[in-house]
mmCIF file of C-alpha atoms in Angstrom:
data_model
loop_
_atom_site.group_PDB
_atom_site.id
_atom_site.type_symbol
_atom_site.label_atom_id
_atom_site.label_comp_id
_atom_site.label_asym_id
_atom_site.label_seq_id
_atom_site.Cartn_x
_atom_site.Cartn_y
_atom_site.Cartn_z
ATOM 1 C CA UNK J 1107 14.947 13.124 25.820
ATOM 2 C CA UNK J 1108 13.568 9.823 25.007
ATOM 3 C CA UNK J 1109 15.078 7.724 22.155
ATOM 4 C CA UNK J 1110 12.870 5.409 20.845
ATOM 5 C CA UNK J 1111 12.897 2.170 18.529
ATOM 6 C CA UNK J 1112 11.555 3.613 15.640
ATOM 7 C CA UNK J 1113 9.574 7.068 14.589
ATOM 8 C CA UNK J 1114 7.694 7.261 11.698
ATOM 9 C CA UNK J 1115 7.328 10.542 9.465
ATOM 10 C CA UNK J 1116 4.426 11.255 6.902
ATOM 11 C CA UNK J 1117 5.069 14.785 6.333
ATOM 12 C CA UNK J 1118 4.900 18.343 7.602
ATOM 13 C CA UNK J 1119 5.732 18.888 10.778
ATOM 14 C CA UNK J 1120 3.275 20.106 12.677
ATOM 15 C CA UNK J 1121 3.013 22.638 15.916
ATOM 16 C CA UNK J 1122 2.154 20.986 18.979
ATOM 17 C CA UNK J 1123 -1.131 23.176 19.452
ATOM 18 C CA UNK J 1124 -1.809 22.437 15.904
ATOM 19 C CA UNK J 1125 -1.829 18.845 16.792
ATOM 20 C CA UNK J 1126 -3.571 18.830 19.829
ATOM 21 C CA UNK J 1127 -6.899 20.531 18.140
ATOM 22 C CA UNK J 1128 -6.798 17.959 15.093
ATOM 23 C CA UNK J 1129 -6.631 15.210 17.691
ATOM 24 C CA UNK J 1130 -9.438 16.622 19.572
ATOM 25 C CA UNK J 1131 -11.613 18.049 16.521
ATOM 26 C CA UNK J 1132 -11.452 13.723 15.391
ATOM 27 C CA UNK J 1133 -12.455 12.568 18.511
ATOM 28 C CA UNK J 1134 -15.864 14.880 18.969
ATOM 29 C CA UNK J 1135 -16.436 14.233 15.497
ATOM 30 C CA UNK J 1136 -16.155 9.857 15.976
ATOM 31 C CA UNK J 1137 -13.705 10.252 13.248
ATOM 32 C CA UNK J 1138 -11.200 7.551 12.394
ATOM 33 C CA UNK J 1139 -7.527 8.575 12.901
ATOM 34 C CA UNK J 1140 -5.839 10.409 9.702
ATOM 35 C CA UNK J 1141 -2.791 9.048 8.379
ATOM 36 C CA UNK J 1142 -0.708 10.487 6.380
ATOM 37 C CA UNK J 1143 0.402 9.861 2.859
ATOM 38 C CA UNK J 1144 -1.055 7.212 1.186
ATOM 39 C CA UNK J 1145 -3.737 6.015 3.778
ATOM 40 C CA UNK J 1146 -3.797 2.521 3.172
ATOM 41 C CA UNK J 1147 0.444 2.307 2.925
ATOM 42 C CA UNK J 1148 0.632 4.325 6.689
ATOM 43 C CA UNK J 1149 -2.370 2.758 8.113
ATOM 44 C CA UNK J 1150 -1.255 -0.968 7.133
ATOM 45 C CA UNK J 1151 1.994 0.172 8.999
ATOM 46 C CA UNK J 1152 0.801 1.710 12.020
ATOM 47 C CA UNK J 1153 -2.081 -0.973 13.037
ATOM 48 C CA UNK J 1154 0.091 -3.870 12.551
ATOM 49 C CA UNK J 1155 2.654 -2.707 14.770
ATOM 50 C CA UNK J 1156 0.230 -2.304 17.577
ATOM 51 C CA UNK J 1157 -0.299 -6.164 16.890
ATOM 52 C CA UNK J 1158 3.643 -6.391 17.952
ATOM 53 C CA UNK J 1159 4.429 -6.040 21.381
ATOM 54 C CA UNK J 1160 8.540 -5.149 22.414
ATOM 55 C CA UNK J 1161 8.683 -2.195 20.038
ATOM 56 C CA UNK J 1162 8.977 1.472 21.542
ATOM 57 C CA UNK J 1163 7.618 2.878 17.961
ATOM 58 C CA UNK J 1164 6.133 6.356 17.443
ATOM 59 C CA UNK J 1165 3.793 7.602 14.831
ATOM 60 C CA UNK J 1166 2.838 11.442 15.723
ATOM 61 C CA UNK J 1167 1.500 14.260 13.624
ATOM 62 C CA UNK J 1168 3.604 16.474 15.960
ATOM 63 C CA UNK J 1169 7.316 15.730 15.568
ATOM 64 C CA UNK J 1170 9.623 18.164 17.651
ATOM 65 C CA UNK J 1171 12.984 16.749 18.225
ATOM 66 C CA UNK J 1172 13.631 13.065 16.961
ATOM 67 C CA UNK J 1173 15.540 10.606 18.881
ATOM 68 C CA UNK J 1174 15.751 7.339 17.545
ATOM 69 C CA UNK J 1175 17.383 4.380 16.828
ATOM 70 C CA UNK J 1176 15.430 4.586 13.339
ATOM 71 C CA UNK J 1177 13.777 7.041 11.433
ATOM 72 C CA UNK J 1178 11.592 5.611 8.496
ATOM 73 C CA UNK J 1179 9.963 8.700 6.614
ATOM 74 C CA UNK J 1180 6.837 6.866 4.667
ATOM 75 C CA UNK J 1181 5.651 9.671 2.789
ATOM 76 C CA UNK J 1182 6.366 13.279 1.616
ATOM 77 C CA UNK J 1183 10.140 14.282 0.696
ATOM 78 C CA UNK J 1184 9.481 17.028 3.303
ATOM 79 C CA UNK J 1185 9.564 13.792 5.448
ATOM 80 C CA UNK J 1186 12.862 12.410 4.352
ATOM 81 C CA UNK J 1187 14.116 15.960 4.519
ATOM 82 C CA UNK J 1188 13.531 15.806 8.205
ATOM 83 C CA UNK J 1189 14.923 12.411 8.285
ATOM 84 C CA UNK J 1190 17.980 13.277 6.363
ATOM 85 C CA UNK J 1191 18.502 15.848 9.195
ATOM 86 C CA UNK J 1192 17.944 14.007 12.171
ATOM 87 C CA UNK J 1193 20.630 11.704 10.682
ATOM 88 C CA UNK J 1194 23.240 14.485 10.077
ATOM 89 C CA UNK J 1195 22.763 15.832 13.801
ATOM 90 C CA UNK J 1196 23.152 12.297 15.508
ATOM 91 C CA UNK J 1197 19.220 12.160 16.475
ATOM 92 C CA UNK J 1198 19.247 8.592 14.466
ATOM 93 C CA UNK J 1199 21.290 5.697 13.463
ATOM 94 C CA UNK J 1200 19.297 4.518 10.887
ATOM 95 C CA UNK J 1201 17.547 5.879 7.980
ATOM 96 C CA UNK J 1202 15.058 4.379 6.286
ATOM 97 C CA UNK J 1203 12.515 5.655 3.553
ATOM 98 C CA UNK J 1204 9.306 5.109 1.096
ATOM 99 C CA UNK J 1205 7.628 3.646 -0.308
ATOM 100 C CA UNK J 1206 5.397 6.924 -1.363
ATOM 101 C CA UNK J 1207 7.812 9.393 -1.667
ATOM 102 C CA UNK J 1208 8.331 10.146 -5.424
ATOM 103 C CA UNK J 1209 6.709 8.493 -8.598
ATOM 104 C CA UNK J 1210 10.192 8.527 -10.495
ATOM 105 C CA UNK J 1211 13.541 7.819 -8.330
ATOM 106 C CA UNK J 1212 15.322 11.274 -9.934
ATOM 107 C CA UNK J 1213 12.428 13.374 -8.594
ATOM 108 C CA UNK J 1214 12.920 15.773 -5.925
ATOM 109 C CA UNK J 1215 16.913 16.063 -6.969
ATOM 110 C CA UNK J 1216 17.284 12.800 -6.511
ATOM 111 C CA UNK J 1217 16.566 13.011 -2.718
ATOM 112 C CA UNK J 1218 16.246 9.221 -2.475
ATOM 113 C CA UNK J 1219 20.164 9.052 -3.373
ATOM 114 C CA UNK J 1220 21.109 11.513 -0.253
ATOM 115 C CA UNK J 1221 24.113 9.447 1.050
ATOM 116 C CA UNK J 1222 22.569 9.681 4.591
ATOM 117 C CA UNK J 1223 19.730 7.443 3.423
ATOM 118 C CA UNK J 1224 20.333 3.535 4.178
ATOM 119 C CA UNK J 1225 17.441 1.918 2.557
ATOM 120 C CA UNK J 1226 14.946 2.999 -0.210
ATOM 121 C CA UNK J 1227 11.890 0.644 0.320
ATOM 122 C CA UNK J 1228 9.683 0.549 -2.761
ATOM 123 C CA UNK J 1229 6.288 -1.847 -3.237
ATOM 124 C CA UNK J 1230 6.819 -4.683 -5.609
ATOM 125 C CA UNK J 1231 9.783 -5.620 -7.508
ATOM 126 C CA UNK J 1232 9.241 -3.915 -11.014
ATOM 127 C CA UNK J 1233 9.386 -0.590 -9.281
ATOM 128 C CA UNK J 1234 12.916 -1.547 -7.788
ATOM 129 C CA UNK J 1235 14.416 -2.506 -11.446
ATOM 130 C CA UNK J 1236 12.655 1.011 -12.275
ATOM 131 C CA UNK J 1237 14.044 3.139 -10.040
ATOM 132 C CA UNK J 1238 17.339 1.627 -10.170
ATOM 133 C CA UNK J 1239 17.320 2.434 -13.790
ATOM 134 C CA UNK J 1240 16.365 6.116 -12.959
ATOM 135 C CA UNK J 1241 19.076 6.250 -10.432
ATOM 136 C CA UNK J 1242 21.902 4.080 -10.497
ATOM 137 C CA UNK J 1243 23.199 5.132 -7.125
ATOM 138 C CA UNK J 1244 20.099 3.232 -5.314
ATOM 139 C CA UNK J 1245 21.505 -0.234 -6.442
ATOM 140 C CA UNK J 1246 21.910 -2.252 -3.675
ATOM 141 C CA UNK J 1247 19.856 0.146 -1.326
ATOM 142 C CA UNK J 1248 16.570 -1.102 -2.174
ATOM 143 C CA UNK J 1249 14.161 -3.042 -0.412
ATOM 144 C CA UNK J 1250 10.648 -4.560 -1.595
ATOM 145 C CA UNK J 1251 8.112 -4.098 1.079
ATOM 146 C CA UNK J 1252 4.566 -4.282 0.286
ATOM 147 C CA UNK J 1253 2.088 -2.934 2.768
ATOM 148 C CA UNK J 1254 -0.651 -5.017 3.999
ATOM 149 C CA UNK J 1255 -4.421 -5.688 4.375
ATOM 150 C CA UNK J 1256 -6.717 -4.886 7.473
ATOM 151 C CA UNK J 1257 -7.837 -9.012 6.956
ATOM 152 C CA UNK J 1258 -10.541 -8.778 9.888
ATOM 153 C CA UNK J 1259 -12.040 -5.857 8.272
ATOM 154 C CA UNK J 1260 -11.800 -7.304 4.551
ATOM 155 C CA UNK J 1261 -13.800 -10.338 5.597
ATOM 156 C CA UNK J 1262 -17.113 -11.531 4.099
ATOM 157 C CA UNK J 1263 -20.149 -11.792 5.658
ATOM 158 C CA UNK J 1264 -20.644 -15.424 3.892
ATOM 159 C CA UNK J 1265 -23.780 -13.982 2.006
ATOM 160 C CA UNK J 1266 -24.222 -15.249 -1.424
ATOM 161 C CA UNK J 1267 -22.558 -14.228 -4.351
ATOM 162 C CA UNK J 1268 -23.872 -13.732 -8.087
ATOM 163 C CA UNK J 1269 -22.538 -10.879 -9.487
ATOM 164 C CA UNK J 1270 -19.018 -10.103 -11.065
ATOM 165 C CA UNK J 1271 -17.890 -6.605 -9.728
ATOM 166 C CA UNK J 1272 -15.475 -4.398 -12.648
ATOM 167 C CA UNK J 1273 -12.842 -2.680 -11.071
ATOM 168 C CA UNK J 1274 -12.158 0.413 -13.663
ATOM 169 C CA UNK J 1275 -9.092 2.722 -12.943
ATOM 170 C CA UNK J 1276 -8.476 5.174 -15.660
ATOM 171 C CA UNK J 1277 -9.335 2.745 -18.470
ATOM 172 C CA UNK J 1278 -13.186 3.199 -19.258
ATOM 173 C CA UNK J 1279 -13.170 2.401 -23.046
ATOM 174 C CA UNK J 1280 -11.297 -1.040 -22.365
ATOM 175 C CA UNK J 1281 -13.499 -1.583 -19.527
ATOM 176 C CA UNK J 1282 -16.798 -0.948 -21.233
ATOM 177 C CA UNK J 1283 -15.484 -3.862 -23.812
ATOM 178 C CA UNK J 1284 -14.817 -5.951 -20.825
ATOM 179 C CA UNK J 1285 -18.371 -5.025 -19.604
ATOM 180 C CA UNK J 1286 -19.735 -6.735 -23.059
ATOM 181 C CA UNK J 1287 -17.947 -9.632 -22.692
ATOM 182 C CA UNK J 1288 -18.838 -10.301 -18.799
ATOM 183 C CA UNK J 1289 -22.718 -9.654 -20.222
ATOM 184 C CA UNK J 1290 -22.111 -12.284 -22.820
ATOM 185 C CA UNK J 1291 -21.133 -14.678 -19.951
ATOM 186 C CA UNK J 1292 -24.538 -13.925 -17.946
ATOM 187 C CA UNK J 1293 -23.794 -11.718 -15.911
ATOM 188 C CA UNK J 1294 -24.223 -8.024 -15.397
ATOM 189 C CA UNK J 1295 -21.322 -6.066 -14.296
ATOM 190 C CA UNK J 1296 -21.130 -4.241 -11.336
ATOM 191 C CA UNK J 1297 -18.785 -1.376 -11.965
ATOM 192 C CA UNK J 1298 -16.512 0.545 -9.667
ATOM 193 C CA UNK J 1299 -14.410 3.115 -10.415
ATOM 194 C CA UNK J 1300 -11.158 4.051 -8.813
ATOM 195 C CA UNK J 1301 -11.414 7.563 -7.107
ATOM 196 C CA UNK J 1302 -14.774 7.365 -7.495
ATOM 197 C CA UNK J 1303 -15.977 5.208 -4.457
ATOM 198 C CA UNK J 1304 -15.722 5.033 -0.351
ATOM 199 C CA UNK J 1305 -14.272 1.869 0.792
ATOM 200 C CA UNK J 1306 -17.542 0.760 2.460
ATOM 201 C CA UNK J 1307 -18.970 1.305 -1.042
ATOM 202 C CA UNK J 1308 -16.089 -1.784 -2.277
ATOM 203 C CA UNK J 1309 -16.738 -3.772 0.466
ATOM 204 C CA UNK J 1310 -20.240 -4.128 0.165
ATOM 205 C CA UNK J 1311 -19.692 -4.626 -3.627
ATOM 206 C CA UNK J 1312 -17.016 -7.448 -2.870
ATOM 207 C CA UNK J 1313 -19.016 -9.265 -0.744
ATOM 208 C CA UNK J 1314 -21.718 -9.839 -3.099
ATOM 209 C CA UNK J 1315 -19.004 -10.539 -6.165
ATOM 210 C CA UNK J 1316 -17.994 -14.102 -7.775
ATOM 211 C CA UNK J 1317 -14.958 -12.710 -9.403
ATOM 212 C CA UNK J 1318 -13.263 -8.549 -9.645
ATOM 213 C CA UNK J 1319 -12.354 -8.509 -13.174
ATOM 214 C CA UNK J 1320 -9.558 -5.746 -13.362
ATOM 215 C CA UNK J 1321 -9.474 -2.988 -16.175
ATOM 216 C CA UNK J 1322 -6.288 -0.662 -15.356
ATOM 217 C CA UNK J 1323 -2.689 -0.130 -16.196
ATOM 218 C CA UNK J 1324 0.385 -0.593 -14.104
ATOM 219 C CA UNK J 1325 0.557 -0.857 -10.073
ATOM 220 C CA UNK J 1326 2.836 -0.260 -7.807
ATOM 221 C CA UNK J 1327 1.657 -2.956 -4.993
ATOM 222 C CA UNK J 1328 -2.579 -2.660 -5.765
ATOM 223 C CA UNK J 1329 -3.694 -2.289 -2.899
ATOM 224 C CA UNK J 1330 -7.101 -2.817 -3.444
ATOM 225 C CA UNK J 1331 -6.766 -6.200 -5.678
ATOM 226 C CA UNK J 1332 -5.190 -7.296 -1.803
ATOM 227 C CA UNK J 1333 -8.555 -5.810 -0.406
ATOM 228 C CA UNK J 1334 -11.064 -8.131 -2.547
ATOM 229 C CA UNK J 1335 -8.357 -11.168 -2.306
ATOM 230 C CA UNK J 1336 -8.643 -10.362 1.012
ATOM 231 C CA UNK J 1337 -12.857 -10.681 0.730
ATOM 232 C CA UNK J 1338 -12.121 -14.155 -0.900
ATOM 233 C CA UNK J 1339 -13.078 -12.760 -3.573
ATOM 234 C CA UNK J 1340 -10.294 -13.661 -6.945
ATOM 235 C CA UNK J 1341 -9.472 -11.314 -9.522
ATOM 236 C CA UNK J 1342 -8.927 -11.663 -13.293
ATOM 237 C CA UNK J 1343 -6.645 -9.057 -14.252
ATOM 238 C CA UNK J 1344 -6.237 -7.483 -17.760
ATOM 239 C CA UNK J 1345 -2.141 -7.471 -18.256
ATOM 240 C CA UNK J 1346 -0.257 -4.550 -18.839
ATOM 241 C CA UNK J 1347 3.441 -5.059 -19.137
ATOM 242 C CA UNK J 1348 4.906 -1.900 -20.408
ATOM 243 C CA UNK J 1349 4.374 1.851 -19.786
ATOM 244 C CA UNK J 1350 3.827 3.128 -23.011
ATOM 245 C CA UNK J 1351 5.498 7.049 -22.707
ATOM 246 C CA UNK J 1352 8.345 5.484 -20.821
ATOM 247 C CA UNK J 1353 8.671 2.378 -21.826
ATOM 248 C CA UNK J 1354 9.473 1.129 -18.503
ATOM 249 C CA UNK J 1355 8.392 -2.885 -17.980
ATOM 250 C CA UNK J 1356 5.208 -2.947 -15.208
ATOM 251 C CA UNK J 1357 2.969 -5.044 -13.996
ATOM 252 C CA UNK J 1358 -0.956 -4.282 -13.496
ATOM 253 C CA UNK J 1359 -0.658 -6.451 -10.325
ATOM 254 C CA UNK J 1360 2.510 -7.372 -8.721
ATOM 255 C CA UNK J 1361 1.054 -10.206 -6.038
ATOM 256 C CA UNK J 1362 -1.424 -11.877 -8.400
ATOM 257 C CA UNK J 1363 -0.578 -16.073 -7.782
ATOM 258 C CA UNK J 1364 -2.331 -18.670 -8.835
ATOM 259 C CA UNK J 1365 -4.499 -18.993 -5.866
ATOM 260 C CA UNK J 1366 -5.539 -15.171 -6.088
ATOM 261 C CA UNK J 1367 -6.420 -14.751 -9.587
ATOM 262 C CA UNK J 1368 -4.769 -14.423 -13.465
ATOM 263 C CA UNK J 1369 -3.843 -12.435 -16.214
ATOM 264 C CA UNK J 1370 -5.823 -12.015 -19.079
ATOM 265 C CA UNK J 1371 -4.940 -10.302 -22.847
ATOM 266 C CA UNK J 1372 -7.503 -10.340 -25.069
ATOM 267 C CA UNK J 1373 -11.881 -11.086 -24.598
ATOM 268 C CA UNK J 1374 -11.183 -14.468 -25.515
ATOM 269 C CA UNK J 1375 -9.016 -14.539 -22.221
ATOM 270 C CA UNK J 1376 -11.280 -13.514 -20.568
ATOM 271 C CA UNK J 1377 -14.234 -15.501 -21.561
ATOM 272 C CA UNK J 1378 -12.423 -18.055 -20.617
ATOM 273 C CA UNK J 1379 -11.465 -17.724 -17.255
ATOM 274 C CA UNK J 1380 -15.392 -16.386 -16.500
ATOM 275 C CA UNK J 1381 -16.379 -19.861 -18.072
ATOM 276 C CA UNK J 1382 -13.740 -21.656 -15.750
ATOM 277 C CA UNK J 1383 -15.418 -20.515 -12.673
ATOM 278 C CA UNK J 1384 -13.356 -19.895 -9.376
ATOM 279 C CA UNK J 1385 -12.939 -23.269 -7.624
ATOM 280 C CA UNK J 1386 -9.068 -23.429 -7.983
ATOM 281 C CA UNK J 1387 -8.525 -19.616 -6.519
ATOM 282 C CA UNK J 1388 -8.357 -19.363 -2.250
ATOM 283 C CA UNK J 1389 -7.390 -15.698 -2.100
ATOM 284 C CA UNK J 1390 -8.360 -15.296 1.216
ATOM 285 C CA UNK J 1391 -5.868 -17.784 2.765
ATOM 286 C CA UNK J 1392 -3.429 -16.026 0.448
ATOM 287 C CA UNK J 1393 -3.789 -12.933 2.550
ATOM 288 C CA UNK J 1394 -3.992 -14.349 5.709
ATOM 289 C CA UNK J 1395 -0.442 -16.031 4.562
ATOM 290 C CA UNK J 1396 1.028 -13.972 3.534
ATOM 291 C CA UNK J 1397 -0.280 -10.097 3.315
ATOM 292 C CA UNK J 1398 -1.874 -8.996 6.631
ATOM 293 C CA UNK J 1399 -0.659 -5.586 8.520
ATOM 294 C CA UNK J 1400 1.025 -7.479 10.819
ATOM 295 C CA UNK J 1401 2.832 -9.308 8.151
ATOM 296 C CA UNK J 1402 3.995 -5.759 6.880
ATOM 297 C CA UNK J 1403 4.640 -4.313 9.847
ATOM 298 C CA UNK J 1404 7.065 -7.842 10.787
ATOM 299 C CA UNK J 1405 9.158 -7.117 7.742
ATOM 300 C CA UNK J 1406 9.418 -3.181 8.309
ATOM 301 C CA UNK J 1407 11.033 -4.184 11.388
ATOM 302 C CA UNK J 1408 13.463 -6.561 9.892
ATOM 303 C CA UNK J 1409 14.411 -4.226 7.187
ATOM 304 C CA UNK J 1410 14.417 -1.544 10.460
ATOM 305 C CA UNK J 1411 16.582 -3.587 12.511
ATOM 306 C CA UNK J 1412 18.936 -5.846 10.275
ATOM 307 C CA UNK J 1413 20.629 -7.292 13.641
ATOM 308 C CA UNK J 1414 17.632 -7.197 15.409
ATOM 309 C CA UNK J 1415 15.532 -5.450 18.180
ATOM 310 C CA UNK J 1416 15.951 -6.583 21.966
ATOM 311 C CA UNK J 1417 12.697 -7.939 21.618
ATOM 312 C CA UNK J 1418 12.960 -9.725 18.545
ATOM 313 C CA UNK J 1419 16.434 -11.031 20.369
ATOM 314 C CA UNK J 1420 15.009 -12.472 23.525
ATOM 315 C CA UNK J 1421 12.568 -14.249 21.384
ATOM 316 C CA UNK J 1422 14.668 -15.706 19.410
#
């Protein structure tokens, strides 16, 4: 049976006839592949290790047997279950897991703590010092890894741009005083709203935008703040430090820099930064920096392979 570099696990398992018809039912249907778990997370993974050549890696719907050097379950505790098994039976060396497996680090009795489990990877730092609060056995088996951005896909078109897009998710009273104070700067708002859009819908929306002013609560990574950075487009996010029920320190965008964007607290904030304009932000070369799939997929191999794959090794 083949052992390869690395397999990647999203969920259930599924049977190999199963499998076959999905695969086929996508193709007559020009649909694009389906990932699971968090689409964006597994995608970002998947397409920037195809950039990566030396790496015998396997992402399948259809499991069977696993033989691997190491098993990284992305999603789904029934995922890590199967991981956690493979482990036990000698089917992998390694086991590595997340980062969209639970919400709190004690969920699923504490599954991330299973002793057969060598790294927990989580998205930004404030969900580490969470989780490691939650569950004090993960300290010292945690390890950031953000995903990353499609960058050829998030491009613009080089259209112009006169609008300022509002990027609502599960805040629409703060957001409608937000809208009122981008009005009062000239400009009407374009609003999207989170689980309420297609990501052609963003795109198009982005490419027209000056500036994504943000109206949310806490992220994990924020994906989609990478997607308009990634569309050159900056964001002014409102700030949101604490979760209020939990009272768990947060962030409402872990990778905002100085060249993507900034905080704001109160309208005067952000009346401010609308009057400042956008000439100091270069999001874009941010991205291409620093957050691309293949950058993701570089450091899931490093946090993979601590000593190294062969290919990595003959490189070096």
């Amino acid at each position: 049976m083949k052992r390869h570099d690395l397999v990647i696990l999203t969920g259930k398992q599924r049977p190999f006839l199963n499998d076959l018809w999905l695969q086929v039912r996508e193709k007559l249907r020009g649909e694009e592949r389906r990932y699971g778990g968090h689409r964006g997370v597994t995608r970002s993974l998947v397409e920037g290790l195809q950039q990566i050549s030396g790496v015998d890696w396997l992402y399948a719907r259809r499991y069977g047997r696993l033989r691997a050097k190491t098993v990284h379950a992305v999603a789904d505790a029934r995922s890590v279950r199967t991981g956690i098994a493979a482990k036990r039976n000698g089917l992998c060396d390694r086991l590595i897991v997340g980062p969209n497996i639970v919400v709190r680090a004690f969920e699923e009795d504490s599954v991330l703590a299973s002793p057969e489990i060598d790294m927990v990877l989580v998205p930004s730092r404030w969900v580490k010092a969470a989780y490691e609060a939650d569950e004090p056995r993960l300290i010292g088996r945690i390890a950031v890894w953000p995903a990353g951005v499609d960058a050829d896909h998030w491009a613009p078109t080089g259209g112009p741009r006169r609008t300022v897009l509002l990027y609502e998710k599960r805040q629409p009273e703060a957001a409608e005083d937000a809208a009122e104070v981008v009005r009062s700067a000239g400009f009407e708002p374009v609003t999207i709203r989170y689980g309420h859009y297609q990501p052609e819908e963003f795109k198009r929306a982005l490419d027209h935008a000056i500036v994504c002013v943000v109206v949310g609560q806490s992220e994990s990574q924020g994906l989609a703040l990478a997607e308009a950075w990634s569309m050159d487009v900056p964001t002014f996010v409102r700030r949101f430090d604490v979760i209020p029920e939990e009272g768990t320190p947060c962030s409402a965008a872990p990778y905002l820099t100085p060249s993507t964007g900034a905080f704001w607290s109160s309208n005067d904030d952000l009346k401010r930064l609308l009057a400042s304009g956008t000439d100091a932000y270069a999001p874009r070369d941010w991205v291409l920096a620093n957050n691309t799939d293949s950058h993701a997929a570089q450091a899931l191999l490093q946090i993979a392979f601590p000593q190294g794959t062969k290919a990595q090794t003959q490189a070096a």
